[in-house]
Short mmCIF file of C-alpha atoms in Angstrom, two decimals:
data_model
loop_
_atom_site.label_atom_id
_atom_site.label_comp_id
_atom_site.label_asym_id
_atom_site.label_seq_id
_atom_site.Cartn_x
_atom_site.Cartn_y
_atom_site.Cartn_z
CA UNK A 22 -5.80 14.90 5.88
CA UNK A 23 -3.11 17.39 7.49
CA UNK A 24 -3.74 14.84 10.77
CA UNK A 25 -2.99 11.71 8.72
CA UNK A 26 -0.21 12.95 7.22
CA UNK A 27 1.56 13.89 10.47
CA UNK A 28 0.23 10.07 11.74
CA UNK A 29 2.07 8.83 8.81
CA UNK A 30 4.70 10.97 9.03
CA UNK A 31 5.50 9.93 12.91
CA UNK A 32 4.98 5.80 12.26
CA UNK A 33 7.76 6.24 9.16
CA UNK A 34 10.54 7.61 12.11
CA UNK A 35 10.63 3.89 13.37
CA UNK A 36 10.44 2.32 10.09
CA UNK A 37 13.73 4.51 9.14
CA UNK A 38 15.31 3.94 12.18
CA UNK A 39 15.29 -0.32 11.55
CA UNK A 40 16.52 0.80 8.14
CA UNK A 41 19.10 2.42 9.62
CA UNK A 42 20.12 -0.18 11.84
CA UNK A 43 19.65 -2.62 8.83
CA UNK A 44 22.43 -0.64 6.64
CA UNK A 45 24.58 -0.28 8.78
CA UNK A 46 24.91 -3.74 10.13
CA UNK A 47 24.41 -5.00 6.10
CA UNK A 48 27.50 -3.04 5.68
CA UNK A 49 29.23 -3.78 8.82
CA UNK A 50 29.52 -7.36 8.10
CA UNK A 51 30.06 -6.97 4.72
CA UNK A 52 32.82 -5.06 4.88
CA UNK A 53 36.59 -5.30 6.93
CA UNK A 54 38.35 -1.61 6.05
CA UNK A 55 41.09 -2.26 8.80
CA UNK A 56 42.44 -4.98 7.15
CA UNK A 57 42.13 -3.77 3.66
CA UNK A 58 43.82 -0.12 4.80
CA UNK A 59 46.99 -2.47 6.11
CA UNK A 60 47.17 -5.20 3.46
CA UNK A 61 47.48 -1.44 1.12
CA UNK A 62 50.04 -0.19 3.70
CA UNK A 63 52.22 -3.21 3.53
CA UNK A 64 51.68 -3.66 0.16
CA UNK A 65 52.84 -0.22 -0.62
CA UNK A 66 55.90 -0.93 2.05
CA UNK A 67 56.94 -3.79 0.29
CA UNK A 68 56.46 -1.67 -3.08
CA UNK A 69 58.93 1.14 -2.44
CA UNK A 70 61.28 -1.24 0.33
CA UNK A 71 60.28 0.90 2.96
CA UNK A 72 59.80 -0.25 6.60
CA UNK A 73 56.56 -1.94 8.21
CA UNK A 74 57.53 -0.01 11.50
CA UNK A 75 54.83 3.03 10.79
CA UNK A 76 52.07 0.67 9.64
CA UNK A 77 50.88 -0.19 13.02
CA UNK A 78 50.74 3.88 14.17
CA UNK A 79 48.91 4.30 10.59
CA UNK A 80 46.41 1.56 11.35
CA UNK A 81 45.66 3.45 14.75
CA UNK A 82 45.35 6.73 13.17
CA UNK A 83 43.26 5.30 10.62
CA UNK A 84 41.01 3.77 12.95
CA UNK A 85 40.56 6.46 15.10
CA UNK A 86 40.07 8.80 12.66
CA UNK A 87 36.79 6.86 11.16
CA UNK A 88 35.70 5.79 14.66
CA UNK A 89 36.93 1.72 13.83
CA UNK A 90 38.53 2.27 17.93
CA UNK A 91 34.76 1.72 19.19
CA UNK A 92 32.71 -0.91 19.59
CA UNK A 93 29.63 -1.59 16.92
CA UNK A 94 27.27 -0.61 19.32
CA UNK A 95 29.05 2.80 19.83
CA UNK A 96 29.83 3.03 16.29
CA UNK A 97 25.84 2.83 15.25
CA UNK A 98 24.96 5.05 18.04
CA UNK A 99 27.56 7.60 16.97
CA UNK A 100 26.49 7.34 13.31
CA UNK A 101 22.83 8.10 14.55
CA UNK A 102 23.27 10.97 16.64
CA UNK A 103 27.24 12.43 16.70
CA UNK A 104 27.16 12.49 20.30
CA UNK A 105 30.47 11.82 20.97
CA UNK A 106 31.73 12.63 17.26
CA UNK A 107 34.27 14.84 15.89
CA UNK A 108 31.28 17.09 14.23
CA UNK A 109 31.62 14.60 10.74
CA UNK A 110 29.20 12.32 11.99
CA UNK A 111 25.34 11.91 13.04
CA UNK A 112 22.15 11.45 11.01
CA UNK A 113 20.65 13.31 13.10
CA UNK A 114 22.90 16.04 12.50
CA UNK A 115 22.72 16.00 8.62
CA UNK A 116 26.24 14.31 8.94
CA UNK A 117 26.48 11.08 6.75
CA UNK A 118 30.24 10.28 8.45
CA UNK A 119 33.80 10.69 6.97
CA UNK A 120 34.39 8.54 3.88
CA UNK A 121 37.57 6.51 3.57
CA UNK A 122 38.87 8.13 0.66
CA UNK A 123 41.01 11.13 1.57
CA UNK A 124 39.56 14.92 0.85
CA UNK A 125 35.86 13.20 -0.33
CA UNK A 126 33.18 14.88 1.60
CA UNK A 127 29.95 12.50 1.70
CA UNK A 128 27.47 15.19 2.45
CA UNK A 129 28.98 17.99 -0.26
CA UNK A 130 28.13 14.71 -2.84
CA UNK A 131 25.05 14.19 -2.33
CA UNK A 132 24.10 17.74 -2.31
CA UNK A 133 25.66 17.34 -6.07
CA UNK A 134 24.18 14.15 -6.80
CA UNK A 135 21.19 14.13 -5.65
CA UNK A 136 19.14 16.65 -7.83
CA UNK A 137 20.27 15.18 -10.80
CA UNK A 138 18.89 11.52 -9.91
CA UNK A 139 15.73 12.81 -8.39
CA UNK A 140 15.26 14.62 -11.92
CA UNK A 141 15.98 10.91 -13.47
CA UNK A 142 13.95 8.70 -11.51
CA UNK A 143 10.67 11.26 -11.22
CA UNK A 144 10.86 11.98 -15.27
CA UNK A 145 11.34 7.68 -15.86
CA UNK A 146 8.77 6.81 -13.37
CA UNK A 147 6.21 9.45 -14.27
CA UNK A 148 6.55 8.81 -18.01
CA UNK A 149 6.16 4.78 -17.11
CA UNK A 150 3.20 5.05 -15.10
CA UNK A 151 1.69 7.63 -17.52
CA UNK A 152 2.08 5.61 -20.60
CA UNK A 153 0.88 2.18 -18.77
CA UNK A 154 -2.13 3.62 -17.67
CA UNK A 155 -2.71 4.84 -21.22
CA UNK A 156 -1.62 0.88 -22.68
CA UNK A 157 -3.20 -0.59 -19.82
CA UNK A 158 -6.63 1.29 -20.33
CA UNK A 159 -6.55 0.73 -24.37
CA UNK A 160 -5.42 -3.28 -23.95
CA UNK A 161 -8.65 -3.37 -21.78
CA UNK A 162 -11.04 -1.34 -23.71
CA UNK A 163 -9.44 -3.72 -26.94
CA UNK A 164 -9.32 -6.89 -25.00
CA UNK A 165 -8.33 -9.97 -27.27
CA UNK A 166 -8.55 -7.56 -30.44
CA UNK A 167 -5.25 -6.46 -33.18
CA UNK A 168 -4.16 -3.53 -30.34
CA UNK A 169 -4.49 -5.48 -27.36
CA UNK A 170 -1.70 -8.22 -28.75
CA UNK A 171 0.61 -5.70 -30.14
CA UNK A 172 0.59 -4.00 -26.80
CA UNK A 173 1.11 -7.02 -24.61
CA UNK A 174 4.01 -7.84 -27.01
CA UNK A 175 5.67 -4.54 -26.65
CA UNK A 176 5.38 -5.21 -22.87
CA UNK A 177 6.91 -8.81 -22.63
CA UNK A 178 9.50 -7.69 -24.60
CA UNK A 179 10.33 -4.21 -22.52
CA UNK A 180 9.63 -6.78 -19.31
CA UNK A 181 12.14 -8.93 -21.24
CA UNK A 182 14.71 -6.88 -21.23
CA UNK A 183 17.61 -6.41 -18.48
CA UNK A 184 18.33 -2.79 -17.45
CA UNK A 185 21.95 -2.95 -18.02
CA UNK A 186 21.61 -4.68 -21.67
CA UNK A 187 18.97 -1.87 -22.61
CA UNK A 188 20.89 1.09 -21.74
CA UNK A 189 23.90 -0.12 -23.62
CA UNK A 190 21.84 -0.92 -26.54
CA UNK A 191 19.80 2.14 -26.14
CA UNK A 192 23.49 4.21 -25.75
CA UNK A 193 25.13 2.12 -28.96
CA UNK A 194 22.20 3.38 -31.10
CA UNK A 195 22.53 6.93 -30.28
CA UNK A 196 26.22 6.88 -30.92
CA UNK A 197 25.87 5.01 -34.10
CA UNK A 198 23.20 7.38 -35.68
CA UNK A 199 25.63 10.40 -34.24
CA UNK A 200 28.00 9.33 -36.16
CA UNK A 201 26.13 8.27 -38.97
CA UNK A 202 24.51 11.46 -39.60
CA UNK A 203 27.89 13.49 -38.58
CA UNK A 204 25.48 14.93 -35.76
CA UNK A 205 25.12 15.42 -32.24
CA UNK A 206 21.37 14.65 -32.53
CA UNK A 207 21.85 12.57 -29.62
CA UNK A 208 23.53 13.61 -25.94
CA UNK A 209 24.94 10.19 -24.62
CA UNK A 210 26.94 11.17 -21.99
CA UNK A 211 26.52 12.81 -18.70
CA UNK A 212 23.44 14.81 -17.30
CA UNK A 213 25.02 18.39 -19.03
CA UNK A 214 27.42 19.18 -21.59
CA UNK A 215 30.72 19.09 -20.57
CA UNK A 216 33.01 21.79 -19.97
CA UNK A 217 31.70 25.07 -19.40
CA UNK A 218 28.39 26.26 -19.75
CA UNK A 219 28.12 29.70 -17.47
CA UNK A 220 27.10 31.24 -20.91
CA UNK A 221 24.06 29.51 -21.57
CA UNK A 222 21.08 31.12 -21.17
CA UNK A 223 18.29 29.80 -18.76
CA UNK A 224 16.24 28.44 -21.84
CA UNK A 225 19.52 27.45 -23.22
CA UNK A 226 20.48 25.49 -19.80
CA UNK A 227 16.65 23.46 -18.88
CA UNK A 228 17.48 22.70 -22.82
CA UNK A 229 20.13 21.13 -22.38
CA UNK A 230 19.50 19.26 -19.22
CA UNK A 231 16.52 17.87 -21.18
CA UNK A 232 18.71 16.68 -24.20
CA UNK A 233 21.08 14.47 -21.88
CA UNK A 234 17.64 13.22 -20.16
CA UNK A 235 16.29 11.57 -23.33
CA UNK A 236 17.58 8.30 -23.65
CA UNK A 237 18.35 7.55 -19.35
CA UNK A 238 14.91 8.02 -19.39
CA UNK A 239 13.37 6.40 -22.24
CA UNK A 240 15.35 3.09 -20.75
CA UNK A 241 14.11 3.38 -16.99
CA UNK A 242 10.72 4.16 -18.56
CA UNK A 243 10.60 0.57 -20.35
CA UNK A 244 11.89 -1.28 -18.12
CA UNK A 245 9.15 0.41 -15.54
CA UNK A 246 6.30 0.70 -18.02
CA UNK A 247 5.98 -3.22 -18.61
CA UNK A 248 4.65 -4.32 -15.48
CA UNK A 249 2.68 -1.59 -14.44
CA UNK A 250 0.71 -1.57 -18.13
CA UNK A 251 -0.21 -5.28 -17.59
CA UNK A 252 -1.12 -4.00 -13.72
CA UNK A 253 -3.64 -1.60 -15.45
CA UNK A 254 -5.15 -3.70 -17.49
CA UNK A 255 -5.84 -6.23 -15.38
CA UNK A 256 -7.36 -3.22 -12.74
CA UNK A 257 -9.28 -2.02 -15.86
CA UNK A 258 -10.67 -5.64 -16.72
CA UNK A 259 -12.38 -6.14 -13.32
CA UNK A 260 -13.75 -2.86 -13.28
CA UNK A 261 -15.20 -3.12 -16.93
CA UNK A 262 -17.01 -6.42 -15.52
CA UNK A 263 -18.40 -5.05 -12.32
CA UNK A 264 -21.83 -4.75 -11.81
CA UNK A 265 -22.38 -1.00 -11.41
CA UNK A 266 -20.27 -0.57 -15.01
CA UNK A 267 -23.06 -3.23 -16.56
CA UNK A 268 -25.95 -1.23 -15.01
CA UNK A 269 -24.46 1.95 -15.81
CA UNK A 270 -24.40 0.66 -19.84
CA UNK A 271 -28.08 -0.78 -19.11
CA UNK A 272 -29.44 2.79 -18.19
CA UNK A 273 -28.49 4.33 -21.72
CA UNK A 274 -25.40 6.15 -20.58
CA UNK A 275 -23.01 6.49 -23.55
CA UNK A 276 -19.73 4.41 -23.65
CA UNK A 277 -17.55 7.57 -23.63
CA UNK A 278 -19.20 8.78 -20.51
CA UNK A 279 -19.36 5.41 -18.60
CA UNK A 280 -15.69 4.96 -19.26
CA UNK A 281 -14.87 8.69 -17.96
CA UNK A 282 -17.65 8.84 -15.02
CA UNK A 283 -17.44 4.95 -13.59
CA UNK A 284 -14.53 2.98 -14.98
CA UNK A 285 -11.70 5.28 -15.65
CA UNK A 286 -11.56 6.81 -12.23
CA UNK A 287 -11.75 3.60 -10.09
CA UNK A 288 -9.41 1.44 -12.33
CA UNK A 289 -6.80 4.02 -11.59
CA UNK A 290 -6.84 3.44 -8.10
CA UNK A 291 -4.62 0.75 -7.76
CA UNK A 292 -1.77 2.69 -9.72
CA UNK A 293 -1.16 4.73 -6.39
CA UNK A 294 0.04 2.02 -4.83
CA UNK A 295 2.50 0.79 -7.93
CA UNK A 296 3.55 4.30 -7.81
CA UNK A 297 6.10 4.08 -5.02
CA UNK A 298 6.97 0.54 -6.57
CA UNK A 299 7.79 1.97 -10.00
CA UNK A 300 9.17 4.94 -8.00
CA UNK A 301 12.24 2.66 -5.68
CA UNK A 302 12.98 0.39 -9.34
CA UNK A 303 13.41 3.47 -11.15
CA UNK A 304 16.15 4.25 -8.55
CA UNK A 305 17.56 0.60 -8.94
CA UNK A 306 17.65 0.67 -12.30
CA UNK A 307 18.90 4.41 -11.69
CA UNK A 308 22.61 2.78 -10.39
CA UNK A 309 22.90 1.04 -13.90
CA UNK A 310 21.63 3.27 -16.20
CA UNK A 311 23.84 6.58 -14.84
CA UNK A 312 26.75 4.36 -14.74
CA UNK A 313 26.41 3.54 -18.49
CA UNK A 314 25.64 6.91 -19.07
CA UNK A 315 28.44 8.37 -17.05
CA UNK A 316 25.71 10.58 -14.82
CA UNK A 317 27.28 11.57 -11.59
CA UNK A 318 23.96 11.15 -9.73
CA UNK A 319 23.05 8.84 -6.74
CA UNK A 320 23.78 5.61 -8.78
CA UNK A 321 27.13 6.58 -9.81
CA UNK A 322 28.07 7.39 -6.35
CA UNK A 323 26.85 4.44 -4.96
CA UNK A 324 28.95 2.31 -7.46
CA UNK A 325 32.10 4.17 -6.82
CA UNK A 326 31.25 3.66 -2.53
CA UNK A 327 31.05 -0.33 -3.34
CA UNK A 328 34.29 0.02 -5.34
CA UNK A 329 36.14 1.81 -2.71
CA UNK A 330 34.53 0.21 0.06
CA UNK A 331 33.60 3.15 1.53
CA UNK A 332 31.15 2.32 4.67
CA UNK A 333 30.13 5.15 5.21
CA UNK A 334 29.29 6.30 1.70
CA UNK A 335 27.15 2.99 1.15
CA UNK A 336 25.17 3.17 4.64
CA UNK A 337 24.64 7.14 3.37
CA UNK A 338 22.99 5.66 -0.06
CA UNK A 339 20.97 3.20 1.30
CA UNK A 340 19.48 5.69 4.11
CA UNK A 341 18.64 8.01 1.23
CA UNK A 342 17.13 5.54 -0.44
CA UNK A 343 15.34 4.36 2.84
CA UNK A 344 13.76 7.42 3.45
CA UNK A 345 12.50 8.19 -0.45
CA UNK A 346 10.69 4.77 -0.23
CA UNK A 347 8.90 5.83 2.67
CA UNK A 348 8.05 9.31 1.50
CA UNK A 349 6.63 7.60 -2.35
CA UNK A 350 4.91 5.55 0.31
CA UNK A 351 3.31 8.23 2.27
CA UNK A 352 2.26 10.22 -1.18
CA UNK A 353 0.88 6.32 -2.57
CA UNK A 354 -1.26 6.96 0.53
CA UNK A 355 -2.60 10.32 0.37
CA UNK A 356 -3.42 9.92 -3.19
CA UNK A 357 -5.80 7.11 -2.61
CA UNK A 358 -7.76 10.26 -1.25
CA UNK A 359 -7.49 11.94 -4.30
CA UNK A 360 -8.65 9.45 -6.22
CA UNK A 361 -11.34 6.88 -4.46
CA UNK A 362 -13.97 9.24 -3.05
CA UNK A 363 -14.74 6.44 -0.76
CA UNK A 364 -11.94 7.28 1.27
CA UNK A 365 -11.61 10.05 3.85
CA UNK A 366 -8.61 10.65 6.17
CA UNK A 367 -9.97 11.42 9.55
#
């Protein structure tokens, strides 16, 4: 296993370095922050009737201050490894590169941000894929019966249902019963109260983290939990009909047991792999639902980089985001160990 895993571990350092390569030139061409930094300059000159003559020497100090006086080439290379840098810069380095926006410090926000996504995404897709194995197994067990069609219409409708349009409607509820009830029953905005909170208690802190959690993560749940149900019961279905399943029934063996012993086990199996799947559209769905709910995680930041066109800041998102899809990858793989005894890492 421990040799696998390093395998694994050395084949994903090519994989993120095309990802690399793939944000940055996504953004490169996507993106012109010379010209937008002097159409602001003139239009501020033209603003306040000021001169054009320091626009040029701004444009020059602008570029050379976010390494726009190099060539692309040089610019990746420099955003890989900082050799040749001003100490901002390199992946390599744990540098993510200067943003455009003056006193914003990339790395310092993701530091901030990125505990309280991770906390998001892992709670969402954990509660999805734990209540569509549960659907998925019962929908199986039930097929064509009362449970099994109330079940597949609960998913068609969560599967339905855009991200965006849930949270809001999700977020509109909570607000409407808080004010309904004259309550706070419901925390429907950011990931912590407001304000300060240096008195709370540890019990009284993980308390509140886990009120403002609720409803982010009841809406990535459904919109995650819809697919992968209808993933399990299909898994579940072929198992139920396999031969070893009808033999096992033939020999006496209770139903109870041959759905614990033979079925359960080997119909889980293909979850692992959905689980870096759910895992990445939980973090999609992530930069919607913490923008609606004013979380200053991941998502948020990534919005505010693509409203500032801030290069840097969107290459640093979608490296992140690079390298979590390959580690849910690498875990997808190692629990196939776990749970198909036919497999052994050598």
């Amino acid at each position: 296993m421990l040799a696998y895993t390093i395998r694994r571990l050395l084949i994903a350092v090519p994989i993120l370095l095309i990802a690399s390569m793939f944000a940055f030139a996504l953004v490169e061409v996507s993106s012109d922050p010379i010209n937008t930094y002097r159409n602001q300059l003139e239009q501020n000159a033209a603003a306040d009737g000021s001169g054009t003559e320091a626009i040029d020497a701004s444009v020059e100090l602008f570029k050379e201050r976010n390494y726009y006086d190099r060539s692309i080439p040089e610019r990746y290379w420099l955003w890989l490894t900082g050799i040749g840098g001003n100490g901002d810069i390199g992946l390599l380095k744990g540098e993510f590169g200067p943003s455009l926006r003056v006193g914003y410090d990339i790395n310092d926000q993701i530091g901030k941000r990125f505990m309280i996504t991770v906390r998001l995404v892992l709670a969402a897709s954990l509660f999805a894929i734990g209540l569509a194995m549960i659907t998925g197994v019962i929908s199986a067990v039930r097929q064509y019966k009362k449970v099994d069609y109330f079940l597949t219409f609960i998913g068609f409708v969560a599967l339905s249902m855009p991200v965006f349009w849930l949270a809001q409607l999700v977020k509109n509820a909570a607000v409407s019963y808080n004010k309904a009830t004259g309550t706070d029953t419901f925390a429907t905005y950011g990931a912590v109260t407001p304000g300060d909170i240096s008195g709370y208690s540890t019990f009284e802190y993980v308390l509140d983290i886990a009120s403002h959690l609720i409803l982010p993560t009841l809406v990535l749940m459904l919109s995650g939990y819809a697919a992968a149900s209808r993933f399990q019961r299909s898994a579940m279905l072929d198992v139920l009909n396999s031969d070893y399943v009808r033999l096992a029934k033939a020999k006496g063996l209770r139903n109870r047991t041959v759905m614990r012993r033979h079925a359960l086990r080997t119909a889980l199996i293909p979850m692992a792999t959905l689980a870096p799947v759910a895992i990445l559209a939980s973090l999609g769905g992530a930069v919607i639902t913490e923008t609606i709910f004013e979380w200053q995680g991941l998502g948020r930041f990534f919005i505010d980089a693509l409203n500032n066109r801030d290069p840097f800041a969107i290459q640093s998102f979608l490296i992140v985001s690079g390298a979590l899809t390959v580690l849910g990858i690498l875990i997808s793989d190692l629990l196939y160990g776990i749970v198909d005894p036919r497999i052994r890492y050598e």
